[in-house]
GROMACS .gro file of C-alpha atoms in nm:
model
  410
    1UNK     CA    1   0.000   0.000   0.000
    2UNK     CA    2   0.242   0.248   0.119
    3UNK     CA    3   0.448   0.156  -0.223
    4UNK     CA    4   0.219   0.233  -0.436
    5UNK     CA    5   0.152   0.605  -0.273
    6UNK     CA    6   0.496   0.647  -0.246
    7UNK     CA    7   0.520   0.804  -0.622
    8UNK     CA    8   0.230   1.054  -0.626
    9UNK     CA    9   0.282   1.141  -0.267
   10UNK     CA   10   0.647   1.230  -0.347
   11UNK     CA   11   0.528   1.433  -0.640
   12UNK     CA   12   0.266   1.662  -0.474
   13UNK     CA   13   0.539   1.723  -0.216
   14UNK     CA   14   0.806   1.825  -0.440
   15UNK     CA   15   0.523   2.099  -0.658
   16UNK     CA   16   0.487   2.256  -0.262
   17UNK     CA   17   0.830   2.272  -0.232
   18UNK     CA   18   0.895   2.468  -0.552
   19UNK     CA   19   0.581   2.698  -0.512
   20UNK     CA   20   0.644   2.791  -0.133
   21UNK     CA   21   1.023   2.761  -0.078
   22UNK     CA   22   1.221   2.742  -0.445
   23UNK     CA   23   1.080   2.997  -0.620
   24UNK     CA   24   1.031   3.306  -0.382
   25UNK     CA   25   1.379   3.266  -0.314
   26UNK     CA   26   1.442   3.298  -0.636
   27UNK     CA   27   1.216   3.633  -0.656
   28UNK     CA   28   1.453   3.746  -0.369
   29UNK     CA   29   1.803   3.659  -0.538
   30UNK     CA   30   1.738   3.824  -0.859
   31UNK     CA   31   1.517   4.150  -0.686
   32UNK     CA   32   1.198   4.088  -0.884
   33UNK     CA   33   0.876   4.199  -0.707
   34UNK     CA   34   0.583   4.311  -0.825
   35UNK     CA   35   0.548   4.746  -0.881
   36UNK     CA   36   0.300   4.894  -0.635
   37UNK     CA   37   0.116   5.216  -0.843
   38UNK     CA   38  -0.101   5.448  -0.626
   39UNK     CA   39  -0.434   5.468  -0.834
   40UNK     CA   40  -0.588   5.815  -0.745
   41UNK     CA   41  -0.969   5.925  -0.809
   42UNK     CA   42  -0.844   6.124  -1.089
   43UNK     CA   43  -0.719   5.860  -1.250
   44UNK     CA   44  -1.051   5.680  -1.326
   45UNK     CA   45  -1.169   5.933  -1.568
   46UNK     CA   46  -0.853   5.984  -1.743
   47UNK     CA   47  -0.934   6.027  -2.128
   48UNK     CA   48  -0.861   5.769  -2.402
   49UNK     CA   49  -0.554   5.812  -2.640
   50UNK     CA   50  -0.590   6.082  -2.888
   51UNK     CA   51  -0.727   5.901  -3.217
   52UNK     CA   52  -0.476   5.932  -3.564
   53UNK     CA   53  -0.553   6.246  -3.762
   54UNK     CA   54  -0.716   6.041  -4.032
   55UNK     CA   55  -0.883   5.858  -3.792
   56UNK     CA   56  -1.022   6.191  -3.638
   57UNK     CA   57  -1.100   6.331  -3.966
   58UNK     CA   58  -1.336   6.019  -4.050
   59UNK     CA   59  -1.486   6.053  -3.710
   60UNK     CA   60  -1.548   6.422  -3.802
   61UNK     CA   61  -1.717   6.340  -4.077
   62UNK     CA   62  -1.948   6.100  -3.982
   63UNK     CA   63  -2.018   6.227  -3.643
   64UNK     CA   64  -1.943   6.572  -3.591
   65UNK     CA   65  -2.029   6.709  -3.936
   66UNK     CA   66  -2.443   6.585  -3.946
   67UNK     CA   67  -2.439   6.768  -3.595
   68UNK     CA   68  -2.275   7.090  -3.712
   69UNK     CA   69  -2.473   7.070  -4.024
   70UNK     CA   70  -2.801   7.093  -3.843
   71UNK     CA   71  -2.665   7.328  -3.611
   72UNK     CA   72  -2.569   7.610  -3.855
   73UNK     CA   73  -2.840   7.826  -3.959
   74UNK     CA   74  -2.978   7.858  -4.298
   75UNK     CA   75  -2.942   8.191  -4.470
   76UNK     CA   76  -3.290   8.142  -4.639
   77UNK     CA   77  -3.573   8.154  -4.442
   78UNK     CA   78  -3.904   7.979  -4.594
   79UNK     CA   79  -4.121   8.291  -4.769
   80UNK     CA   80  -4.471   8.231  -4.888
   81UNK     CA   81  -4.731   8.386  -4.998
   82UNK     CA   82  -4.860   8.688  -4.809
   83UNK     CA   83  -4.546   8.730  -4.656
   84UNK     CA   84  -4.343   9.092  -4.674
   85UNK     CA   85  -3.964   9.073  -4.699
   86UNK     CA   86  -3.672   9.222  -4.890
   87UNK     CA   87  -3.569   8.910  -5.012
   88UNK     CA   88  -3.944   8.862  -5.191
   89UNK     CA   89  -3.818   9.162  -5.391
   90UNK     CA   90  -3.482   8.955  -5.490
   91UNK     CA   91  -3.707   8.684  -5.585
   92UNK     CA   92  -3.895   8.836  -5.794
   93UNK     CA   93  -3.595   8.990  -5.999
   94UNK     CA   94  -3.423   8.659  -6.049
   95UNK     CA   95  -3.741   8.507  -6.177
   96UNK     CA   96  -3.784   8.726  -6.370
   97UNK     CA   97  -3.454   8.726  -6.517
   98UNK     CA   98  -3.511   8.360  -6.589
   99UNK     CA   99  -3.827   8.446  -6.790
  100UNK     CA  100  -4.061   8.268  -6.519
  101UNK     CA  101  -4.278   8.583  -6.514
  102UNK     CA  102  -4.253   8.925  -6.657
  103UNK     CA  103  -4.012   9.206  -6.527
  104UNK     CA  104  -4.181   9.481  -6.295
  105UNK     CA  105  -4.072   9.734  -6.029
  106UNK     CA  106  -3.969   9.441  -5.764
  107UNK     CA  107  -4.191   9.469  -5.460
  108UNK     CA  108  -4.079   9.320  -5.099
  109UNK     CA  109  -4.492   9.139  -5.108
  110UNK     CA  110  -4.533   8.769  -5.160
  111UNK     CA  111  -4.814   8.768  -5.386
  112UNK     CA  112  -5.006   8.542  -5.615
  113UNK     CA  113  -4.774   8.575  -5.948
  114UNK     CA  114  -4.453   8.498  -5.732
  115UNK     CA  115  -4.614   8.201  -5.609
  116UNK     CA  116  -4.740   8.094  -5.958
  117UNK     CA  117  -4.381   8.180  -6.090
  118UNK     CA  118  -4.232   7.966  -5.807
  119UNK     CA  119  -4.423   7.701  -5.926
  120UNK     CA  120  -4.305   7.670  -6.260
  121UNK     CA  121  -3.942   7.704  -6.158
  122UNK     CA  122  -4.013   7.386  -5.916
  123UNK     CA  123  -4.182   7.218  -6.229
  124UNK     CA  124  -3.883   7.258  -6.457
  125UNK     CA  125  -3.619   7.184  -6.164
  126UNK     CA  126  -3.875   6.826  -6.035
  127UNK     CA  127  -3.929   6.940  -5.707
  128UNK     CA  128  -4.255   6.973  -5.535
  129UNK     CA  129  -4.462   7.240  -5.677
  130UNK     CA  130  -4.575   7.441  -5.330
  131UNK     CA  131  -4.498   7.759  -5.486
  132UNK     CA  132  -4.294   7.871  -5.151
  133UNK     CA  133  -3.965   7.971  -5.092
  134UNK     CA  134  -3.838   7.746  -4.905
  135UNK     CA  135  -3.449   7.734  -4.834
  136UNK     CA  136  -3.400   7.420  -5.112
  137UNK     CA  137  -3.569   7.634  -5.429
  138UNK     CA  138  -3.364   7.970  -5.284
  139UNK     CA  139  -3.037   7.788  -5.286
  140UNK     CA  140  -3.109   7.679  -5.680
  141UNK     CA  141  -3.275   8.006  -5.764
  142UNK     CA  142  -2.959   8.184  -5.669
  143UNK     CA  143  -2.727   7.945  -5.813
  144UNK     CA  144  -2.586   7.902  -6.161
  145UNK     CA  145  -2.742   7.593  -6.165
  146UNK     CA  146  -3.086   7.800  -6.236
  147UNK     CA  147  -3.240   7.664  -6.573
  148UNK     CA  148  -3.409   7.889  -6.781
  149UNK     CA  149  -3.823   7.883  -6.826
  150UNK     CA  150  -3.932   7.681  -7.128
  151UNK     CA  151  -4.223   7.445  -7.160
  152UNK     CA  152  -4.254   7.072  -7.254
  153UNK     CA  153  -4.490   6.741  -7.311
  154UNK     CA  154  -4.696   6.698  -6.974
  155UNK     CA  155  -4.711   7.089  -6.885
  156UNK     CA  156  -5.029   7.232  -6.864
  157UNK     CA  157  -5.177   7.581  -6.761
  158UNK     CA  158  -5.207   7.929  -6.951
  159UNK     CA  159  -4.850   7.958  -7.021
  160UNK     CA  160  -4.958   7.649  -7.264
  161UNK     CA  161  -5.269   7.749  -7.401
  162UNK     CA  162  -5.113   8.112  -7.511
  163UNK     CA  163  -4.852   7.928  -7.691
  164UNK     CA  164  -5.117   7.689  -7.865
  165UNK     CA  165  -5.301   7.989  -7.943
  166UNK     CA  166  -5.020   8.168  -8.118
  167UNK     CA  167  -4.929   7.823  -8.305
  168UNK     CA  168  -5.257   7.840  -8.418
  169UNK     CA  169  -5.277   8.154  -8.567
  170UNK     CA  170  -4.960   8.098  -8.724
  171UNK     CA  171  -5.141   7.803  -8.920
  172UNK     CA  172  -4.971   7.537  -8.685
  173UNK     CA  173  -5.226   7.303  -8.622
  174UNK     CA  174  -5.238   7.178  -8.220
  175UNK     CA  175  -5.596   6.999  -8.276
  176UNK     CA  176  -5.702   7.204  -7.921
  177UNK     CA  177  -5.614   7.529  -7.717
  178UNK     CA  178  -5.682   7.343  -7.345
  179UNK     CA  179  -5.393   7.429  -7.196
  180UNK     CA  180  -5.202   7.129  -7.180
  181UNK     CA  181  -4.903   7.056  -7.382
  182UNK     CA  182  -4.993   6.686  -7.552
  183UNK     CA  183  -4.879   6.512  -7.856
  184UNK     CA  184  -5.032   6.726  -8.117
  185UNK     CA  185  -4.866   7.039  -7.937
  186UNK     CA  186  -4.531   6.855  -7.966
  187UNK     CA  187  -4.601   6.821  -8.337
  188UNK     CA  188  -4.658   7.180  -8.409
  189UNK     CA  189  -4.416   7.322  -8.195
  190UNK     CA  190  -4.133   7.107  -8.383
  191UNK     CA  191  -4.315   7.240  -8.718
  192UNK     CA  192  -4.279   7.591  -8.638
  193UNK     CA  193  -3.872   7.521  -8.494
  194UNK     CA  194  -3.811   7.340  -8.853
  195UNK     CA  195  -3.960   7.612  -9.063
  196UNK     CA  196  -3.769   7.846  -8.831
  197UNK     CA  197  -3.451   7.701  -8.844
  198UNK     CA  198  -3.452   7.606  -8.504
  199UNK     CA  199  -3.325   7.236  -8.341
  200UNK     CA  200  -3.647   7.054  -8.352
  201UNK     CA  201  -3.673   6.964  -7.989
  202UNK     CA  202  -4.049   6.999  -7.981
  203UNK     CA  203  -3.938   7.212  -7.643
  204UNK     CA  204  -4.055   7.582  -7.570
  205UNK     CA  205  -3.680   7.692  -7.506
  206UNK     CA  206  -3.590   8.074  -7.495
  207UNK     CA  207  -3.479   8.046  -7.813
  208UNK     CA  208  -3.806   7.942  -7.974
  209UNK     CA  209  -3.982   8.164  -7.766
  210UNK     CA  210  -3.786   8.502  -7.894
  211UNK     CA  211  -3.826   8.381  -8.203
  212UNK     CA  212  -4.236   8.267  -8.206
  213UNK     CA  213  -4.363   8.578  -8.038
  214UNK     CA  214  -4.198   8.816  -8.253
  215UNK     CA  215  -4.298   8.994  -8.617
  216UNK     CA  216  -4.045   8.724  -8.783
  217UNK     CA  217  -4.229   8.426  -8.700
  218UNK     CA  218  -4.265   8.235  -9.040
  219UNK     CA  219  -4.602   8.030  -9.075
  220UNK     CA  220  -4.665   7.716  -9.135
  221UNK     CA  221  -4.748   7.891  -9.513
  222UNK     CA  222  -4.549   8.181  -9.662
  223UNK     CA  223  -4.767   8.425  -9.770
  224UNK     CA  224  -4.747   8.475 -10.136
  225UNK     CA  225  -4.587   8.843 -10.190
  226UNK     CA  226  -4.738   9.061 -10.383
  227UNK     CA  227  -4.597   9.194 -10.720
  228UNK     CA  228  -4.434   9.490 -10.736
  229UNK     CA  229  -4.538   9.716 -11.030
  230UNK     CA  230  -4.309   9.743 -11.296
  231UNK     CA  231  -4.247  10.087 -11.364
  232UNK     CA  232  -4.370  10.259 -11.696
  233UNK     CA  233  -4.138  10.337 -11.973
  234UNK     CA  234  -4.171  10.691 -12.139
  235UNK     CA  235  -4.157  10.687 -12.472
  236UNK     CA  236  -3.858  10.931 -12.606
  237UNK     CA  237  -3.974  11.214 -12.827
  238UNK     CA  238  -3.856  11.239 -13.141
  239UNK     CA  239  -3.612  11.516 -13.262
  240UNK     CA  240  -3.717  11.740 -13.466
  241UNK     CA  241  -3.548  11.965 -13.736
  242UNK     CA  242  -3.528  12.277 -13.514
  243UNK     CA  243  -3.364  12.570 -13.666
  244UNK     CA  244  -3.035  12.691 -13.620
  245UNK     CA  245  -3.018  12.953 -13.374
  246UNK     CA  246  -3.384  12.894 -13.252
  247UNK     CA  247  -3.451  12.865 -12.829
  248UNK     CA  248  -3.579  12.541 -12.739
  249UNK     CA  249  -3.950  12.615 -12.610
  250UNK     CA  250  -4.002  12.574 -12.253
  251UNK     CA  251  -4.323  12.446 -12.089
  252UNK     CA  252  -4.296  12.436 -11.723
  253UNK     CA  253  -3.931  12.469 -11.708
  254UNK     CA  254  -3.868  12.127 -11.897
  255UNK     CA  255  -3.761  12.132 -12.217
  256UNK     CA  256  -3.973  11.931 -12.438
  257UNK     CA  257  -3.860  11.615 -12.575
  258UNK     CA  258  -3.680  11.571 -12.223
  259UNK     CA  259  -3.756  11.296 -11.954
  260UNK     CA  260  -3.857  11.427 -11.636
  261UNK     CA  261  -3.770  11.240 -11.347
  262UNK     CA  262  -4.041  11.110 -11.146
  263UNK     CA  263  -4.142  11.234 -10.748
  264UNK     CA  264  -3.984  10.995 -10.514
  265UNK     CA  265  -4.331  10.963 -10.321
  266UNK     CA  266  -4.492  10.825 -10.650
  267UNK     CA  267  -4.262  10.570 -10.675
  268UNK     CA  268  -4.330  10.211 -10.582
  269UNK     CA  269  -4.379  10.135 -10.239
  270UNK     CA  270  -4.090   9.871 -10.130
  271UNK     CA  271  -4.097   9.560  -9.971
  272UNK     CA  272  -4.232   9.502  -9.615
  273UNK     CA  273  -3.868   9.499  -9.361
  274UNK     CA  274  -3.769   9.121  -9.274
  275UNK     CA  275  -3.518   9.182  -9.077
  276UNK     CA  276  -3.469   9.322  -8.715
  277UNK     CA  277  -3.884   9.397  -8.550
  278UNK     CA  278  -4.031   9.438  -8.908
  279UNK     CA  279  -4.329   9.642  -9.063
  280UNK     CA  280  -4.698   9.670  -8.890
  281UNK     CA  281  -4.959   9.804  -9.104
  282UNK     CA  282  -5.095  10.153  -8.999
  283UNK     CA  283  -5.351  10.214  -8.733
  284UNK     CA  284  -5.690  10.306  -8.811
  285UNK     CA  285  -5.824  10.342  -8.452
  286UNK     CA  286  -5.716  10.633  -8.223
  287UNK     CA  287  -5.530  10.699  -7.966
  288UNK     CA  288  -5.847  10.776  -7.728
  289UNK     CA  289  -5.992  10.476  -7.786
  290UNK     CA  290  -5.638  10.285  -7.760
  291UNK     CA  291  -5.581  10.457  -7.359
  292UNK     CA  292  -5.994  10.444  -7.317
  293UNK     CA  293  -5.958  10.067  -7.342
  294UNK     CA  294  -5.678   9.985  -7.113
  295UNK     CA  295  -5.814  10.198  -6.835
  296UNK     CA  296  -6.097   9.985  -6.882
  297UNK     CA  297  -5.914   9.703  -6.770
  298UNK     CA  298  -5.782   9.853  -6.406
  299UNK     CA  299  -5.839   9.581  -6.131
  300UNK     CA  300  -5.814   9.315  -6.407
  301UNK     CA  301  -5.520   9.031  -6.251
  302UNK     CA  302  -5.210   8.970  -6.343
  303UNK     CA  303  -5.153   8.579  -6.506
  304UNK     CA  304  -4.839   8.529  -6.716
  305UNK     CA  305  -4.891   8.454  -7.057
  306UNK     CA  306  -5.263   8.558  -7.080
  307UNK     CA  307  -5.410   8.878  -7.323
  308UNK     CA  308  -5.755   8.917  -7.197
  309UNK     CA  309  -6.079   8.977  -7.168
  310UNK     CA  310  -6.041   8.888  -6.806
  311UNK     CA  311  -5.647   8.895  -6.731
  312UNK     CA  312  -5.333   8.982  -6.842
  313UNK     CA  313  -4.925   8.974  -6.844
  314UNK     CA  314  -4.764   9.316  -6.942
  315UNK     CA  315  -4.747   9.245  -7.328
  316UNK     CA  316  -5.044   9.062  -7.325
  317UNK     CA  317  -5.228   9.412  -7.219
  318UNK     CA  318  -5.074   9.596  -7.506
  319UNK     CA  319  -5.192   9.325  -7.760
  320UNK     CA  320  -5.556   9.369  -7.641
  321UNK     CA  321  -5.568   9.712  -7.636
  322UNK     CA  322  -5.391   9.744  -7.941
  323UNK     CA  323  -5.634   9.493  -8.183
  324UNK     CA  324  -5.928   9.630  -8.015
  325UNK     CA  325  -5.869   9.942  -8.166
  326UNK     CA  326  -5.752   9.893  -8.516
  327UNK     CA  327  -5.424   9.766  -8.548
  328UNK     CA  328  -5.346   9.441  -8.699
  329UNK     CA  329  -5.029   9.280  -8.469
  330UNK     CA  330  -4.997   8.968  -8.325
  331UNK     CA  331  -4.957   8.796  -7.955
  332UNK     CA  332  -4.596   8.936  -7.918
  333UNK     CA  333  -4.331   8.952  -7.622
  334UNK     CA  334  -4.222   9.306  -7.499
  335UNK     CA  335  -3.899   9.272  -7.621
  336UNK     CA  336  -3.999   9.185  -7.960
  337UNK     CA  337  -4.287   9.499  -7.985
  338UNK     CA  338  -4.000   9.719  -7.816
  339UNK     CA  339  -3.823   9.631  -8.229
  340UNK     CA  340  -4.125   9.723  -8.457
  341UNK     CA  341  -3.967   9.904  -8.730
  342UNK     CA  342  -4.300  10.084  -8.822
  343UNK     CA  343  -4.327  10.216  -8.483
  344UNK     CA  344  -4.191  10.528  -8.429
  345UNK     CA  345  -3.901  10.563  -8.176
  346UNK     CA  346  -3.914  10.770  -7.812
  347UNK     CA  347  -3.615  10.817  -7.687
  348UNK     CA  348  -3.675  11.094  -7.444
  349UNK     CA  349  -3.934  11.065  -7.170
  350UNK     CA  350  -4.007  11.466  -7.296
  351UNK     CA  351  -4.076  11.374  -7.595
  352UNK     CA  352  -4.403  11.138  -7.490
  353UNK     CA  353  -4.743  11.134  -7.584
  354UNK     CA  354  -5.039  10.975  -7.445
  355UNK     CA  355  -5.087  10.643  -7.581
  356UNK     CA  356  -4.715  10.575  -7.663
  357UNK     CA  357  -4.574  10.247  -7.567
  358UNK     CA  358  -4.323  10.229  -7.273
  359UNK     CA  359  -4.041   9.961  -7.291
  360UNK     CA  360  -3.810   9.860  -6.993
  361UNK     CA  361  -3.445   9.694  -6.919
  362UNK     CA  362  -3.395   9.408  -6.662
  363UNK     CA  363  -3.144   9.536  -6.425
  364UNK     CA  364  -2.839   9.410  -6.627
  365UNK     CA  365  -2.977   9.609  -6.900
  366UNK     CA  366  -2.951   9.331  -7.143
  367UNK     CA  367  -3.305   9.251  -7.217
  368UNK     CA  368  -3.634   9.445  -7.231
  369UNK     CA  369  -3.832   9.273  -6.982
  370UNK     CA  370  -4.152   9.473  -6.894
  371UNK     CA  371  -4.358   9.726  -7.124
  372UNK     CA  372  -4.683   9.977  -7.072
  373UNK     CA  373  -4.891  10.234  -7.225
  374UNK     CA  374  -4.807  10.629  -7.109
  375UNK     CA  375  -5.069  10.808  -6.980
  376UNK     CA  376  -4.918  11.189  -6.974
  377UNK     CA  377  -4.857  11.370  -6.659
  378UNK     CA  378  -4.605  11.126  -6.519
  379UNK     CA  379  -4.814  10.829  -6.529
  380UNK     CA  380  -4.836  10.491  -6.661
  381UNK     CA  381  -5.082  10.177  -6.726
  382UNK     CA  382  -4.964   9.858  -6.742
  383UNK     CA  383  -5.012   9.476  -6.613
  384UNK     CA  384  -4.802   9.481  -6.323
  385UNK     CA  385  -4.659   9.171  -6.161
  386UNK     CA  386  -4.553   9.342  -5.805
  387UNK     CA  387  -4.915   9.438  -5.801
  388UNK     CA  388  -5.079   9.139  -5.916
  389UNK     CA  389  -5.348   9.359  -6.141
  390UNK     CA  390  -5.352   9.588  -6.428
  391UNK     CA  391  -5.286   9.910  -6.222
  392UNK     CA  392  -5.180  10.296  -6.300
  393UNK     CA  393  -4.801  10.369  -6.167
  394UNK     CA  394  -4.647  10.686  -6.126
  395UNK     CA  395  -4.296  10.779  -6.270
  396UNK     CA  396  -4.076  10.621  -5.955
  397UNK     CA  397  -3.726  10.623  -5.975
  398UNK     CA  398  -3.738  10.210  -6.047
  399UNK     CA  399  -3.902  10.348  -6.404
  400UNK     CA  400  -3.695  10.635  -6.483
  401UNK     CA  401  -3.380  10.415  -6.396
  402UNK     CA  402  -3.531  10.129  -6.618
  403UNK     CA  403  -3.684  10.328  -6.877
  404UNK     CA  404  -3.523  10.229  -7.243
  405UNK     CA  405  -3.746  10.394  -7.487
  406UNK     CA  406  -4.102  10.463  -7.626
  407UNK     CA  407  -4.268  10.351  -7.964
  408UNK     CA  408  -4.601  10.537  -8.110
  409UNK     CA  409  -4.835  10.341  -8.271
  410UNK     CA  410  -5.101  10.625  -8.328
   0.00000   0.00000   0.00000
């Protein structure tokens, strides 16, 4: 018995021996022992190790920027409509420059044409058409990234059914005037832009729109010109045997047998102007009845695009007022009546009558962007956008600033 526990007995004795006896003495010869640190409170909110800098930089970015971004304010505030703000008046300007709605004396009031404008811009850029300024349709409005206004397939409202309308009388056939821009209104469109020499997008661009509301719109058929009178030969007297040292009678000053040249106002009338705003046939109304019908049309509101009975953008009122009382024009831009050769040029507010036709710059002064009818003693009529209606303006410094020149029609 005591043989066979000799072995493991042995064995558990020698491990004791080493962990108890051998090896502290061995700690003691060579001077190991364990270091004794003083942990202070401090010490258990000591911070982590500083992170790498690209480490840092990732954490900024996914952290820290989200929380700064939402932290920094917005320069744009949200504007809507029947709000008052200088910024409204910016607003309107740039839209304005973009050809969303017509130029006017900006006003700092939110009103239904801005909103309407505001719209369309949202259309064109696919965003959600709430016709507010919120800070998302300020930052592109203000940006280079702008687009102009044009219209396209699936667009719909009076901007659409003036440009039908003016297809139409051109002889471009868009099946109906509704108001919304379908198949048959891609069709004409791209009719008109081929017989124009324009790309044949089937797209309302700025381009096609200079072009289709001016006097050099071609129709769909070229109107056959008329002939122009050849001019009668005079037969050449014969000479006679006069004799010598006789005076050649006179009758009327002219010696007979002598060709007499003919009046320049009997001569043939020339060809109608093609190039630059063109010819308009003479008016046969007056001027009375020209200013007696806009003033009818005070109170009347503002809607880009439209010419009447019941409202009206700036050109649009001229155009009414203008084929209501004899003269024969068509649906034009103010920009392209501001070129009408036929028209008579104002260039000093001085030299205005009643009834002539005001025309004014954008602020860069690089495109005539708003137009009226002069009423005399410093006043104006026109279909203002600030004001949302056809209103009566006085001569503010905005107008004599803006003011590029006058035609008369009458």
């Amino acid at each position: 018995m005591m043989k066979r526990l000799r072995i493991p007995l042995l064995t558990a004795g020698g491990v004791v021996l080493c962990a108890f006896v051998l090896i502290p003495m061995a700690f003691d010869t060579l001077d190991i022992g364990p270091e004794i640190v003083e942990v202070s409170k401090s010490m258990l909110h000591m911070p982590s190790p500083t992170p790498t800098a690209e480490v840092a930089e990732n954490f900024a970015i996914t952290a820290a920027a989200p929380k700064d971004a939402a932290e920094a304010p917005s320069k744009y505030r949200l504007l809507k409509l029947g709000d008052t703000d200088p910024v409204v008046a910016d607003i309107h300007e740039r839209l304005a420059e973009l050809q969303y709605m017509d130029g006017d004396e900006p006003s700092e009031y939110f009103g239904e044409p801005i909103e309407a404008a505001l719209k369309r811009f949202q259309r064109i850029h696919h965003m959600k058409e709430t016709g507010e300024a919120d800070e998302l349709t300020q930052e592109i409005l203000f940006s280079d990234k702008a687009a102009m206004y044009k219209l396209q397939q699936g667009d719909e409202g009076e901007d659409v059914e003036s440009l039908q309308e003016r297809l139409q009388d051109l002889g471009y056939e868009v099946e109906k005037t509704n108001g919304y821009f379908g198949v048959a209104t891609v069709k004409a469109l791209s009719s008109f832009q081929i017989k124009n020499k324009l790309d044949a997008t089937g797209v309302m661009d700025t381009d096609t729109a200079d072009i289709l509301y001016s006097n050099n719109a071609r129709p769909k058929v070229d109107p056959t010109p008329s002939p122009t009178p050849k001019p009668k030969s005079t037969p050449t007297a014969k000479p006679t045997n006069t004799p010598k040292n006789s005076a050649t009678p006179k009758v009327g000053g002219d010696s007979i047998g002598t060709t007499k040249t003919a009046d320049p106002g009997t001569q043939p009338e020339s060809t109608p102007k093609t190039g630059g705003g063109g010819n308009v046939s003479a008016a046969t109304g007056s001027v009375d009845g020209f200013i007696a019908t806009a003033m009818a049309q005070q109170g009347k509101p503002y809607i880009t695009a439209d010419e009447g009975p019941d409202s009206f953008d700036c050109s649009g009122l001229v155009y009414y007022c203008l084929v209501n009382n004899g003269v024969k024009v068509g649906r034009m831009s103010a920009k392209s009546y501001a070129v009408i050769d036929s028209w008579e040029t104002v260039y000093s507010t001085s030299d205005l009558r009643p009834g002539d036709l005001l025309f004014f710059w954008n602020s860069g002064r690089t495109r005539i962007y708003h137009t009226g009818i002069w009423l005399g003693g410093g006043k104006y009529i026109h279909a203002s956008s600030s004001a949302g209606q056809v209103v009566v303006s006085g001569w503010s410094d905005w107008a004599k600033n803006s003011f590029s020149h006058g035609k008369r029609v009458y």
